CSV table of C-alpha atoms in Angstrom, one decimal:
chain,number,residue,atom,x,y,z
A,7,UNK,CA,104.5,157.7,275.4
A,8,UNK,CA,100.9,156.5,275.9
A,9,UNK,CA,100.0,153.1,276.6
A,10,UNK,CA,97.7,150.8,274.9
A,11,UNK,CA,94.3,150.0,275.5
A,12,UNK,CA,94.6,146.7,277.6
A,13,UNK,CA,90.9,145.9,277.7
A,14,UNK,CA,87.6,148.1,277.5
A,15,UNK,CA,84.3,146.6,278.8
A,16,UNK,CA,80.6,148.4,277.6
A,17,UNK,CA,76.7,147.9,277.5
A,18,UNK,CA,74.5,148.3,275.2
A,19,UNK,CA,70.8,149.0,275.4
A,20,UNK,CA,69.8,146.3,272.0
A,21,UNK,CA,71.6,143.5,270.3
A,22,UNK,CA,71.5,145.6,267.3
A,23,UNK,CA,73.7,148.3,269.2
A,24,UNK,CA,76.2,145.6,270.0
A,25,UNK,CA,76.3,144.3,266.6
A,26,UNK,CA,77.3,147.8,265.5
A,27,UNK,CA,79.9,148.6,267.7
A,28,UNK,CA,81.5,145.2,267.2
A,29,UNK,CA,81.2,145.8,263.1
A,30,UNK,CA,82.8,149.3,263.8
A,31,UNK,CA,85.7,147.6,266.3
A,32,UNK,CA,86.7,145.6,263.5
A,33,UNK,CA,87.0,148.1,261.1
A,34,UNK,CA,88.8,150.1,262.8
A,35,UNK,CA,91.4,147.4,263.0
A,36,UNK,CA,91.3,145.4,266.5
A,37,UNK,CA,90.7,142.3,266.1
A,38,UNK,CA,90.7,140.6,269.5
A,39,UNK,CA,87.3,140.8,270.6
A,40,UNK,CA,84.8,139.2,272.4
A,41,UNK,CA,81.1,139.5,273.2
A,42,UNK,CA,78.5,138.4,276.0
A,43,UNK,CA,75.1,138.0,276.1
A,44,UNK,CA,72.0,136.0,278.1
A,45,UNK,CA,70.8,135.0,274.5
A,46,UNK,CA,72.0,134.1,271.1
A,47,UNK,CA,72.6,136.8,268.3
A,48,UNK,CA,73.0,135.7,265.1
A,49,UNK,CA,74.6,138.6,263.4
A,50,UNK,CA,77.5,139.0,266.4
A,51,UNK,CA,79.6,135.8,264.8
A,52,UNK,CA,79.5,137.3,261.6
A,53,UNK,CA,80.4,141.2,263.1
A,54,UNK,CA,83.6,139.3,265.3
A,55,UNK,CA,84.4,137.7,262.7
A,56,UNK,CA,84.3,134.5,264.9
A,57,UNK,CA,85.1,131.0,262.5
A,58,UNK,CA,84.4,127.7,263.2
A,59,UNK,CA,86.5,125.8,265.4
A,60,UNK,CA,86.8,121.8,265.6
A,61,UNK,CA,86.6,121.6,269.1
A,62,UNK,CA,82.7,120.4,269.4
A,63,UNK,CA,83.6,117.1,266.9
A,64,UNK,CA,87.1,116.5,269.1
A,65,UNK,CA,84.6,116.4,272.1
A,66,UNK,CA,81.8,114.4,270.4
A,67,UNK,CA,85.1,111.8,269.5
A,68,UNK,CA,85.9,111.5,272.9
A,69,UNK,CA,82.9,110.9,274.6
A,70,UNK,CA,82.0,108.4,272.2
A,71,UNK,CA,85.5,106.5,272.8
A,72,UNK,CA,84.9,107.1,276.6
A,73,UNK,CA,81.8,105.7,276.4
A,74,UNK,CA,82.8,102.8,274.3
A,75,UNK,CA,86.1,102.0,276.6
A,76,UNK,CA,83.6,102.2,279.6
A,77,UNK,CA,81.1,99.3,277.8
A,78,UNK,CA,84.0,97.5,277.2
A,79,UNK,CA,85.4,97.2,280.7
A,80,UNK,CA,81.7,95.9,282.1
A,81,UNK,CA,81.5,93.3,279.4
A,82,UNK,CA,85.1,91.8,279.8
């Protein structure tokens, strides 16, 4: 009995290398993958299949409430 892959770590030479073997990952069925790289590249969200998350408005909500408690407690 062979075990799974745990994890598998490569580098590619052009972001257009990357966004193939992420495109090829997904088709052939894993679907847990991530991706790093020192600059944005547009077609790797689409090739993950990455969606978009609320997280950034939760954040934006809180600050603006942590701002607003922290005006209110120098006025009172």
């Amino acid at each position: 009995m062979t075990k799974p892959i745990y994890g598998l770590m490569a580098e590619f030479e052009s972001p257009t290398a990357l966004v193939r073997a992420a495109r090829a990952a997904r088709e052939k069925g894993y679907r847990q993958l991530d991706a790093y790289s020192p600059f944005p590249i547009e077609d790797l969200s689409d090739a993950l299949d990455l969606h978009k998350n609320r997280l950034p408005l939760i954040v934006l909500a809180g600050g603006i409430m942590g701002l607003l408690g922290g005006y209110l407690l120098q006025y009172t």
